[in-house]
Coordinates of N, CA, C and O in Angstrom, one line a residue:
A94 N 0.8 -1.2 0.0 CA 0.0 0.0 0.0 C 0.9 1.3 0.0 O 0.6 2.2 -0.7
N95 N 2.0 1.2 0.8 CA 2.9 2.4 0.8 C 3.5 2.6 -0.6 O 3.6 3.8 -1.0
A96 N 3.9 1.5 -1.2 CA 4.6 1.7 -2.5 C 3.6 2.2 -3.5 O 4.0 3.1 -4.4
E97 N 2.3 1.7 -3.5 CA 1.3 2.3 -4.5 C 1.1 3.7 -4.2 O 1.0 4.5 -5.2
L98 N 1.0 4.2 -3.0 CA 0.8 5.6 -2.6 C 2.0 6.4 -3.1 O 1.8 7.5 -3.7
A99 N 3.2 6.0 -2.8 CA 4.4 6.7 -3.3 C 4.5 6.8 -4.8 O 4.8 7.9 -5.3
T100 N 4.1 5.7 -5.5 CA 4.2 5.7 -6.9 C 3.2 6.8 -7.5 O 3.5 7.5 -8.4
R101 N 2.0 6.8 -6.9 CA 1.0 7.8 -7.4 C 1.5 9.2 -7.1 O 1.3 10.1 -7.9
N102 N 2.0 9.4 -5.9 CA 2.5 10.8 -5.6 C 3.7 11.2 -6.5 O 3.7 12.4 -6.9
I103 N 4.6 10.3 -6.8 CA 5.7 10.6 -7.7 C 5.1 11.0 -9.1 O 5.5 12.0 -9.7
A104 N 4.1 10.2 -9.6 CA 3.5 10.5 -10.9 C 2.8 11.8 -10.9 O 2.8 12.5 -11.9
R105 N 2.1 12.2 -9.8 CA 1.3 13.4 -9.8 C 2.1 14.7 -9.6 O 1.8 15.7 -10.1
S106 N 3.2 14.6 -8.8 CA 3.8 15.9 -8.3 C 5.2 16.0 -8.5 O 5.8 17.1 -8.3
C107 N 5.9 15.0 -8.9 CA 7.4 15.1 -9.0 C 7.8 15.8 -10.3 O 7.4 15.4 -11.4
V108 N 8.6 16.8 -10.2 CA 9.1 17.5 -11.4 C 10.5 17.0 -11.8 O 11.0 17.4 -12.8
H109 N 11.1 16.2 -11.0 CA 12.5 15.8 -11.2 C 12.4 14.5 -12.2 O 11.8 13.6 -11.8
P110 N 13.1 14.6 -13.3 CA 12.9 13.5 -14.3 C 13.6 12.2 -13.8 O 13.2 11.1 -14.3
N111 N 14.5 12.2 -12.8 CA 15.1 11.0 -12.4 C 14.5 10.4 -11.2 O 15.0 9.4 -10.6
A112 N 13.3 10.9 -10.7 CA 12.6 10.3 -9.6 C 12.1 8.9 -9.9 O 11.6 8.7 -11.0
H113 N 12.4 8.0 -9.0 CA 11.9 6.7 -9.1 C 11.7 6.1 -7.7 O 12.3 6.6 -6.7
L114 N 11.1 5.0 -7.7 CA 10.8 4.3 -6.4 C 11.5 3.0 -6.4 O 11.4 2.2 -7.3
D115 N 12.3 2.8 -5.3 CA 13.0 1.5 -5.1 C 12.4 0.9 -3.9 O 12.3 1.5 -2.8
L116 N 12.0 -0.4 -4.0 CA 11.3 -1.1 -2.9 C 12.4 -1.7 -2.0 O 12.9 -2.8 -2.4
M117 N 12.9 -1.0 -1.0 CA 13.9 -1.6 -0.1 C 13.9 -0.7 1.2 O 13.3 0.3 1.2
A118 N 14.6 -1.3 2.1 CA 14.9 -0.5 3.3 C 16.4 0.0 3.2 O 17.2 -0.6 2.5
I119 N 16.7 1.0 3.9 CA 18.1 1.5 4.0 C 18.6 1.2 5.4 O 17.9 1.5 6.4
G120 N 19.7 0.6 5.5 CA 20.3 0.2 6.8 C 21.8 0.2 6.8 O 22.4 0.9 6.0
A121 N 22.3 -0.5 7.8 CA 23.8 -0.5 8.0 C 24.5 -1.2 7.0 O 25.7 -0.8 6.6
Q122 N 23.9 -2.3 6.4 CA 24.6 -3.1 5.4 C 23.6 -3.8 4.5 O 22.5 -4.0 4.9
P123 N 24.0 -4.1 3.3 CA 23.1 -4.9 2.4 C 22.7 -6.2 3.0 O 23.5 -6.8 3.7
G124 N 21.5 -6.6 2.7 CA 21.0 -7.9 3.1 C 19.5 -8.0 3.1 O 18.9 -7.3 2.3
E125 N 19.0 -8.7 4.0 CA 17.5 -8.8 4.2 C 17.2 -8.7 5.7 O 17.9 -9.3 6.5
L126 N 16.1 -8.1 6.0 CA 15.6 -8.0 7.4 C 14.1 -8.2 7.3 O 13.5 -7.9 6.3
K127 N 13.6 -8.5 8.5 CA 12.1 -8.5 8.6 C 11.6 -7.1 8.8 O 12.1 -6.4 9.6
L128 N 10.5 -6.8 8.1 CA 9.8 -5.6 8.3 C 8.5 -5.9 9.0 O 7.7 -6.7 8.5
F129 N 8.3 -5.4 10.2 CA 7.1 -5.6 11.0 C 6.1 -4.5 10.7 O 6.4 -3.3 11.0
R130 N 5.0 -4.9 10.1 CA 4.0 -3.9 9.6 C 3.0 -3.6 10.6 O 2.4 -4.5 11.3
S131 N 2.6 -2.3 10.6 CA 1.4 -1.9 11.5 C 0.2 -2.0 10.7 O 0.1 -1.7 9.5
D132 N -0.9 -2.6 11.3 CA -2.2 -2.7 10.7 C -2.9 -1.3 10.7 O -3.8 -1.1 9.8
S133 N -2.6 -0.4 11.6 CA -3.4 0.8 11.8 C -2.6 2.1 11.3 O -3.3 3.1 11.2
N134 N -1.3 2.0 11.0 CA -0.6 3.2 10.7 C 0.4 2.9 9.6 O 1.4 2.3 9.9
L135 N 0.2 3.4 8.4 CA 1.1 3.1 7.3 C 2.5 3.7 7.5 O 3.4 3.4 6.7
G136 N 2.7 4.6 8.5 CA 4.0 5.2 8.8 C 4.7 4.5 9.9 O 5.6 5.1 10.4
D137 N 4.2 3.4 10.4 CA 4.7 2.8 11.7 C 5.2 1.4 11.4 O 5.1 0.6 12.3
H138 N 5.7 1.1 10.2 CA 6.3 -0.2 10.0 C 7.8 -0.1 10.6 O 8.4 1.0 10.5
R139 N 8.3 -1.2 11.1 CA 9.5 -1.2 11.8 C 10.4 -2.4 11.4 O 9.9 -3.4 11.1
L140 N 11.7 -2.2 11.6 CA 12.7 -3.2 11.3 C 13.1 -3.9 12.7 O 14.1 -4.6 12.7
F141 N 12.3 -3.7 13.7 CA 12.5 -4.4 15.0 C 11.2 -4.9 15.5 O 10.1 -4.4 15.2
D142 N 11.2 -6.0 16.2 CA 10.0 -6.6 16.8 C 9.8 -6.0 18.1 O 10.6 -6.1 19.1
D143 N 8.7 -5.2 18.3 CA 8.4 -4.6 19.5 C 7.6 -5.4 20.5 O 7.1 -5.0 21.5
G144 N 7.4 -6.7 20.1 CA 6.6 -7.6 21.0 C 5.1 -7.6 20.7 O 4.4 -8.5 21.3
T145 N 4.6 -6.8 19.9 CA 3.2 -6.8 19.6 C 3.0 -7.7 18.4 O 4.0 -8.1 17.7
S146 N 1.8 -8.1 18.2 CA 1.6 -9.0 17.0 C 1.4 -8.2 15.8 O 0.4 -7.6 15.5
R147 N 2.5 -8.2 15.0 CA 2.6 -7.5 13.7 C 2.9 -8.5 12.6 O 3.8 -9.4 12.8
A148 N 2.3 -8.4 11.5 CA 2.7 -9.3 10.4 C 4.1 -8.8 9.9 O 4.4 -7.6 10.0
A149 N 4.9 -9.7 9.5 CA 6.2 -9.4 9.1 C 6.5 -10.1 7.8 O 6.0 -11.1 7.4
S150 N 7.4 -9.4 7.0 CA 7.9 -10.0 5.7 C 9.3 -9.6 5.5 O 9.8 -8.6 6.1
L151 N 10.1 -10.4 4.8 CA 11.5 -10.0 4.5 C 11.5 -8.9 3.5 O 10.7 -8.9 2.5
V152 N 12.4 -8.0 3.7 CA 12.6 -6.9 2.8 C 14.1 -6.8 2.5 O 15.0 -7.1 3.3
R153 N 14.4 -6.3 1.2 CA 15.8 -6.1 0.9 C 16.3 -4.9 1.6 O 15.6 -3.9 1.7
V154 N 17.5 -4.9 2.0 CA 18.1 -3.7 2.7 C 19.4 -3.4 1.9 O 20.2 -4.3 1.5
E155 N 19.6 -2.1 1.7 CA 20.8 -1.6 1.1 C 21.4 -0.5 2.1 O 20.6 0.1 2.8
S156 N 22.7 -0.3 2.0 CA 23.2 0.8 2.7 C 23.4 2.0 1.8 O 23.5 1.8 0.5
L157 N 23.5 3.2 2.3 CA 23.8 4.4 1.4 C 25.1 4.2 0.7 O 25.3 4.5 -0.4
D158 N 26.1 3.6 1.5 CA 27.4 3.4 0.9 C 27.3 2.5 -0.3 O 27.9 2.8 -1.4
S159 N 26.5 1.4 -0.2 CA 26.4 0.5 -1.4 C 25.6 1.1 -2.5 O 25.9 0.9 -3.7
L160 N 24.6 1.9 -2.2 CA 23.8 2.5 -3.3 C 24.5 3.5 -4.1 O 24.3 3.6 -5.3
Y161 N 25.4 4.3 -3.4 CA 26.1 5.4 -4.1 C 27.6 5.1 -4.4 O 28.3 6.0 -4.8
R162 N 28.0 3.9 -4.2 CA 29.4 3.5 -4.5 C 29.8 3.7 -6.0 O 30.9 3.9 -6.3
G163 N 28.8 3.6 -6.8 CA 29.1 3.6 -8.3 C 29.3 4.9 -8.9 O 29.4 5.1 -10.1
G164 N 29.3 6.0 -8.1 CA 29.6 7.3 -8.6 C 28.4 8.1 -8.9 O 28.5 9.2 -9.5
D165 N 27.2 7.6 -8.6 CA 26.0 8.4 -8.9 C 26.0 9.7 -8.1 O 26.7 9.8 -7.1
A166 N 25.3 10.7 -8.6 CA 25.2 11.9 -7.9 C 24.6 11.7 -6.5 O 23.6 11.0 -6.3
L167 N 25.3 12.2 -5.5 CA 24.9 12.0 -4.1 C 23.7 12.9 -3.8 O 23.6 14.1 -4.2
P168 N 22.8 12.5 -2.9 CA 21.7 13.3 -2.5 C 22.2 14.5 -1.7 O 23.2 14.3 -0.9
T169 N 21.6 15.6 -1.8 CA 21.9 16.8 -0.9 C 21.1 16.9 0.3 O 21.4 17.6 1.2
V170 N 19.9 16.1 0.3 CA 19.1 16.1 1.5 C 18.7 14.6 1.7 O 18.4 13.9 0.8
V171 N 18.7 14.2 3.0 CA 18.3 12.8 3.4 C 17.2 13.0 4.4 O 17.5 13.6 5.5
K172 N 16.0 12.5 4.1 CA 14.9 12.6 5.1 C 14.6 11.2 5.6 O 14.5 10.3 4.8
S173 N 14.6 11.0 6.9 CA 14.4 9.6 7.4 C 13.4 9.7 8.6 O 13.7 10.3 9.6
D174 N 12.3 9.0 8.5 CA 11.4 8.8 9.5 C 11.2 7.3 9.5 O 10.2 6.8 9.0
T175 N 12.2 6.5 10.0 CA 12.2 5.1 9.8 C 12.0 4.3 11.1 O 12.5 3.2 11.2
Q176 N 11.3 4.9 12.0 CA 10.9 4.2 13.2 C 12.1 3.6 14.0 O 12.0 2.5 14.4
G177 N 13.1 4.3 14.1 CA 14.3 3.9 14.9 C 15.5 3.4 14.1 O 16.5 3.1 14.7
S178 N 15.4 3.3 12.8 CA 16.5 2.8 12.0 C 17.5 4.0 11.6 O 18.4 3.7 10.8
E179 N 17.3 5.2 12.1 CA 18.2 6.3 11.7 C 19.6 6.0 12.0 O 20.5 6.4 11.3
G180 N 19.9 5.3 13.2 CA 21.3 5.0 13.5 C 21.9 4.0 12.5 O 23.1 4.2 12.1
K181 N 21.1 3.1 12.0 CA 21.6 2.1 11.0 C 21.8 2.9 9.7 O 22.7 2.5 9.0
L182 N 21.0 3.8 9.4 CA 21.1 4.6 8.2 C 22.5 5.3 8.2 O 23.2 5.3 7.2
L183 N 22.8 5.9 9.3 CA 24.1 6.6 9.4 C 25.3 5.6 9.4 O 26.3 5.9 8.8
Q184 N 25.1 4.5 10.0 CA 26.1 3.4 10.0 C 26.4 3.0 8.5 O 27.6 2.8 8.2
G185 N 25.4 2.9 7.7 CA 25.5 2.5 6.4 C 26.0 3.6 5.4 O 26.1 3.4 4.2
A186 N 26.4 4.8 6.0 CA 26.9 5.9 5.2 C 28.3 6.3 5.6 O 28.8 7.3 5.3
T187 N 29.0 5.4 6.4 CA 30.3 5.7 6.9 C 31.3 6.0 5.8 O 32.1 7.0 6.0
E188 N 31.4 5.3 4.7 CA 32.3 5.6 3.7 C 32.1 6.9 3.0 O 33.0 7.7 2.8
L189 N 30.8 7.2 2.7 CA 30.5 8.5 2.1 C 30.8 9.6 3.0 O 31.3 10.7 2.6
L190 N 30.5 9.5 4.3 CA 30.7 10.6 5.2 C 32.2 10.8 5.4 O 32.7 11.9 5.6
A191 N 33.0 9.7 5.3 CA 34.5 9.8 5.4 C 35.1 10.6 4.2 O 36.1 11.2 4.4
T192 N 34.4 10.6 3.1 CA 34.9 11.3 1.9 C 34.5 12.8 2.0 O 34.8 13.6 1.1
G193 N 33.7 13.2 3.0 CA 33.3 14.6 3.1 C 31.9 14.9 2.7 O 31.5 16.1 2.7
W194 N 31.1 13.9 2.3 CA 29.8 14.1 1.9 C 29.0 14.6 3.1 O 29.0 14.1 4.2
R195 N 28.3 15.7 3.0 CA 27.6 16.4 4.1 C 26.2 16.8 3.6 O 26.0 18.0 3.3
P196 N 25.3 15.9 3.5 CA 23.9 16.3 3.1 C 23.2 17.0 4.3 O 23.7 16.9 5.4
V197 N 22.1 17.6 4.0 CA 21.2 18.1 5.0 C 20.5 16.8 5.5 O 20.0 16.0 4.6
W198 N 20.3 16.6 6.8 CA 19.6 15.5 7.3 C 18.3 16.0 8.0 O 18.4 16.9 8.8
L199 N 17.2 15.4 7.7 CA 16.0 15.6 8.5 C 15.6 14.3 9.0 O 15.2 13.3 8.3
L200 N 15.8 14.1 10.4 CA 15.7 12.8 11.0 C 14.7 12.8 12.1 O 14.6 13.7 13.0
E201 N 13.9 11.7 12.2 CA 13.1 11.5 13.4 C 14.2 11.0 14.5 O 15.0 10.2 14.2
F202 N 14.0 11.6 15.7 CA 14.9 11.3 16.8 C 14.1 10.7 17.9 O 13.5 11.4 18.7
W203 N 14.0 9.3 17.9 CA 13.0 8.6 18.7 C 13.8 7.6 19.5 O 14.1 6.5 19.1
P204 N 14.2 8.0 20.7 CA 15.1 7.0 21.5 C 14.5 5.6 21.7 O 15.3 4.7 21.7
Y205 N 13.2 5.5 21.9 CA 12.6 4.2 22.0 C 12.9 3.3 20.8 O 13.4 2.2 20.9
G206 N 12.6 3.8 19.6 CA 12.9 3.1 18.4 C 14.3 2.9 18.1 O 14.8 1.8 17.7
L207 N 15.1 3.9 18.4 CA 16.6 3.8 18.2 C 17.1 2.7 19.1 O 17.9 1.8 18.7
S208 N 16.7 2.7 20.4 CA 17.2 1.7 21.3 C 16.8 0.3 20.9 O 17.6 -0.7 20.9
N209 N 15.6 0.1 20.5 CA 15.1 -1.2 20.0 C 15.7 -1.7 18.7 O 15.7 -2.8 18.4
S210 N 16.3 -0.7 18.0 CA 17.0 -1.0 16.7 C 18.5 -1.2 17.0 O 19.2 -1.5 16.0
G211 N 18.9 -1.1 18.2 CA 20.3 -1.4 18.5 C 21.2 -0.1 18.5 O 22.4 -0.2 18.4
S212 N 20.6 1.1 18.5 CA 21.3 2.3 18.4 C 21.1 3.1 19.7 O 20.2 2.8 20.5
D213 N 21.9 4.1 19.9 CA 21.9 4.9 21.1 C 21.6 6.4 20.6 O 22.4 6.9 19.8
A214 N 20.6 7.0 21.1 CA 20.2 8.4 20.7 C 21.4 9.4 20.9 O 21.7 10.2 20.1
W215 N 21.9 9.3 22.1 CA 23.0 10.3 22.5 C 24.2 10.1 21.5 O 24.8 11.1 21.0
S216 N 24.5 8.9 21.2 CA 25.7 8.6 20.3 C 25.4 9.1 18.9 O 26.3 9.6 18.2
I217 N 24.1 9.1 18.4 CA 23.8 9.6 17.1 C 24.0 11.1 17.1 O 24.5 11.7 16.2
W218 N 23.5 11.8 18.2 CA 23.7 13.2 18.3 C 25.2 13.6 18.2 O 25.6 14.4 17.5
Q219 N 26.0 12.8 19.0 CA 27.4 13.1 19.1 C 28.1 12.8 17.7 O 29.0 13.6 17.3
Q220 N 27.6 11.8 17.0 CA 28.2 11.5 15.7 C 27.9 12.7 14.7 O 28.9 13.1 14.0
L221 N 26.7 13.2 14.7 CA 26.4 14.3 13.8 C 27.1 15.5 14.2 O 27.7 16.3 13.3
H222 N 27.2 15.8 15.5 CA 27.9 16.9 16.0 C 29.4 16.8 15.6 O 30.0 17.8 15.1
G223 N 30.0 15.6 15.8 CA 31.4 15.4 15.4 C 31.7 15.6 13.9 O 32.8 15.8 13.5
L224 N 30.7 15.4 13.1 CA 30.8 15.5 11.6 C 30.7 17.0 11.2 O 30.7 17.3 10.0
G225 N 30.4 17.9 12.2 CA 30.4 19.3 11.9 C 28.9 19.8 11.6 O 28.8 20.8 10.9
Y226 N 27.9 19.1 12.1 CA 26.6 19.6 11.9 C 26.1 20.4 13.0 O 26.4 20.2 14.2
R227 N 25.3 21.4 12.7 CA 24.5 22.1 13.7 C 23.1 21.6 13.6 O 22.5 21.3 12.5
M228 N 22.5 21.3 14.8 CA 21.2 20.6 14.8 C 20.1 21.4 15.4 O 20.4 22.2 16.4
F229 N 18.9 21.3 14.8 CA 17.8 22.1 15.3 C 16.6 21.2 15.4 O 16.4 20.3 14.6
E230 N 15.7 21.5 16.4 CA 14.5 20.8 16.5 C 13.5 21.4 15.5 O 13.3 22.6 15.5
V231 N 12.8 20.6 14.8 CA 11.8 21.0 13.9 C 10.4 20.5 14.4 O 10.3 19.3 14.7
S232 N 9.5 21.4 14.6 CA 8.2 21.0 15.2 C 7.1 21.7 14.4 O 7.1 22.8 14.0
E233 N 6.0 20.9 14.2 CA 4.8 21.4 13.5 C 4.2 22.5 14.2 O 3.7 23.4 13.6
G234 N 4.3 22.5 15.5 CA 3.6 23.5 16.3 C 4.5 24.8 16.6 O 4.0 25.7 17.2
N235 N 5.7 24.8 16.1 CA 6.6 25.9 16.3 C 7.3 26.3 15.0 O 8.1 25.5 14.5
P236 N 7.0 27.4 14.5 CA 7.7 27.8 13.2 C 9.1 28.1 13.3 O 9.9 28.2 12.3
A237 N 9.7 28.3 14.5 CA 11.1 28.6 14.8 C 11.9 27.3 14.8 O 11.4 26.3 15.2
L238 N 13.1 27.4 14.5 CA 14.1 26.3 14.6 C 14.8 26.5 16.0 O 15.3 27.5 16.3
V239 N 14.7 25.5 16.8 CA 15.3 25.5 18.2 C 16.6 24.8 18.1 O 16.6 23.6 17.9
E240 N 17.8 25.5 18.3 CA 19.1 24.8 18.3 C 19.2 23.8 19.4 O 18.8 24.1 20.5
L241 N 19.8 22.7 19.0 CA 20.0 21.6 20.0 C 21.4 21.5 20.3 O 22.2 20.8 19.7
D242 N 21.8 22.2 21.4 CA 23.2 22.1 21.9 C 23.2 20.9 22.8 O 22.2 20.2 23.1
E243 N 24.4 20.6 23.3 CA 24.6 19.4 24.2 C 23.7 19.4 25.4 O 23.1 18.4 25.8
A244 N 23.7 20.5 26.1 CA 22.9 20.6 27.3 C 21.4 20.4 27.0 O 20.7 19.7 27.8
R245 N 20.9 21.0 26.0 CA 19.5 20.8 25.6 C 19.2 19.4 25.3 O 18.1 18.8 25.7
V246 N 20.0 18.7 24.5 CA 19.8 17.3 24.1 C 19.8 16.4 25.3 O 19.0 15.6 25.5
R247 N 20.8 16.6 26.2 CA 20.9 15.8 27.4 C 19.7 16.0 28.3 O 19.1 15.0 28.8
H248 N 19.2 17.2 28.4 CA 18.0 17.5 29.2 C 16.8 16.8 28.6 O 16.0 16.1 29.3
R249 N 16.6 16.9 27.3 CA 15.5 16.2 26.6 C 15.5 14.7 26.7 O 14.5 14.1 27.0
L250 N 16.7 14.2 26.6 CA 16.9 12.7 26.7 C 16.6 12.2 28.2 O 16.2 11.0 28.3
A251 N 16.7 13.1 29.1 CA 16.4 12.7 30.5 C 15.0 13.0 30.9 O 14.6 12.6 32.0
T252 N 14.2 13.8 30.1 CA 12.9 14.2 30.5 C 11.8 13.7 29.6 O 11.2 12.7 29.9
D253 N 11.6 14.4 28.5 CA 10.4 14.0 27.7 C 10.6 13.1 26.5 O 9.7 12.7 25.9
I254 N 11.9 12.8 26.1 CA 12.1 11.9 25.0 C 13.0 10.7 25.5 O 13.8 10.2 24.8
T255 N 12.6 10.2 26.7 CA 13.3 9.0 27.2 C 12.8 7.8 26.4 O 11.8 7.8 25.7
V256 N 13.6 6.7 26.5 CA 13.2 5.4 26.0 C 11.8 5.0 26.5 O 10.9 4.6 25.8
E257 N 11.7 5.2 27.8 CA 10.5 4.7 28.5 C 9.2 5.6 28.1 O 8.1 5.1 28.0
S258 N 9.4 6.9 27.8 CA 8.3 7.7 27.5 C 7.8 7.6 26.1 O 6.7 8.0 25.7
T259 N 8.7 7.0 25.2 CA 8.5 6.8 23.8 C 8.3 8.2 23.1 O 7.8 8.2 22.0
G260 N 8.7 9.3 23.7 CA 8.7 10.6 23.1 C 9.7 10.7 22.0 O 10.7 10.0 21.9
F261 N 9.5 11.7 21.1 CA 10.4 11.9 20.0 C 10.4 13.3 19.6 O 9.6 14.1 20.0
I262 N 11.5 13.7 18.8 CA 11.5 15.0 18.2 C 12.0 14.8 16.8 O 12.4 13.7 16.4
N263 N 11.9 15.8 15.9 CA 12.5 15.8 14.6 C 13.7 16.7 14.6 O 13.6 17.8 15.1
I264 N 14.8 16.3 14.0 CA 16.0 17.0 13.9 C 16.3 17.4 12.5 O 16.3 16.6 11.6
L265 N 16.7 18.7 12.3 CA 17.2 19.2 11.1 C 18.7 19.4 11.3 O 19.1 20.2 12.2
A266 N 19.5 18.7 10.6 CA 21.0 18.7 10.8 C 21.6 19.4 9.6 O 21.5 18.9 8.4
L267 N 22.2 20.6 9.8 CA 22.8 21.4 8.7 C 24.3 21.4 8.8 O 24.8 21.7 9.9
P268 N 25.0 21.2 7.7 CA 26.5 21.2 7.9 C 26.9 22.6 8.1 O 26.4 23.6 7.5
N269 N 27.9 22.8 9.1 CA 28.5 24.1 9.3 C 29.3 24.6 8.2 O 29.8 23.7 7.4
G270 N 29.4 25.8 8.1 CA 30.3 26.4 7.1 C 29.8 26.5 5.7 O 30.4 26.8 4.7
G271 N 28.5 26.2 5.5 CA 27.9 26.3 4.2 C 26.8 27.4 4.2 O 26.5 28.0 5.2
D272 N 26.2 27.6 3.0 CA 25.2 28.6 2.8 C 23.8 28.1 3.4 O 22.9 28.9 3.5
R273 N 23.7 26.8 3.7 CA 22.5 26.3 4.2 C 22.0 26.9 5.5 O 20.8 27.2 5.7
I274 N 23.0 27.2 6.4 CA 22.7 27.8 7.7 C 22.1 29.2 7.4 O 21.2 29.7 8.0
E275 N 22.7 29.9 6.4 CA 22.3 31.3 6.1 C 20.8 31.3 5.6 O 20.1 32.2 5.8
L276 N 20.4 30.2 4.9 CA 19.1 30.1 4.4 C 18.0 30.1 5.5 O 16.9 30.5 5.2
V277 N 18.4 29.6 6.6 CA 17.4 29.4 7.7 C 17.7 30.3 8.9 O 17.0 30.3 9.9
Q278 N 18.7 31.2 8.8 CA 19.1 32.1 9.9 C 17.9 32.8 10.6 O 17.8 32.9 11.8
D279 N 17.0 33.3 9.8 CA 15.9 34.1 10.3 C 14.8 33.2 11.1 O 14.0 33.7 11.7
M280 N 15.0 31.9 11.0 CA 14.0 31.0 11.7 C 14.6 30.4 12.9 O 13.9 29.8 13.7
I281 N 15.9 30.7 13.3 CA 16.6 30.1 14.4 C 16.2 30.9 15.7 O 16.3 32.2 15.7
R282 N 15.8 30.2 16.7 CA 15.5 30.8 18.0 C 16.4 30.1 19.0 O 16.6 28.9 19.0
A283 N 16.9 30.9 20.0 CA 17.8 30.3 21.0 C 17.1 29.5 22.0 O 15.9 29.6 22.2

């Protein structure tokens, strides 16, 4: 159902001639994993078993390193709301990131899902910070971008987005030193 919806949306609204749909998951390494599907929410399929009764099927998994090893043009923006697989997505981009590739990342930051997928939320924040990213919380209810410094992230991880609370935020990660920060400067709130 998700693939059919995405195909219709690409046909209706995509202006980029190279847009296409690949039926796969993006992860740490190529292979196959079980995708646990939600019956009630088309955006809540997961690559981990949360203990509830979900139908599961094997899906092909590729890493960003394997997908773009052939010299194809690299994406400038990566958006991921993969129910906790964001850490695996970053693991699978190690080679590309080592070459200096710095896309804009828009990531769901969900400690519950990250933990169940074998990742650590704090480590992901540190990894992006170490790669030279400035990170901001993106919220539907707040038109301003709230910068996520170390103190703020530690506080949030200890209060409202703990593994136990199942809370989450969305992060916009912009590479330092580029014009992308300038493009959003008027939206940043301390």
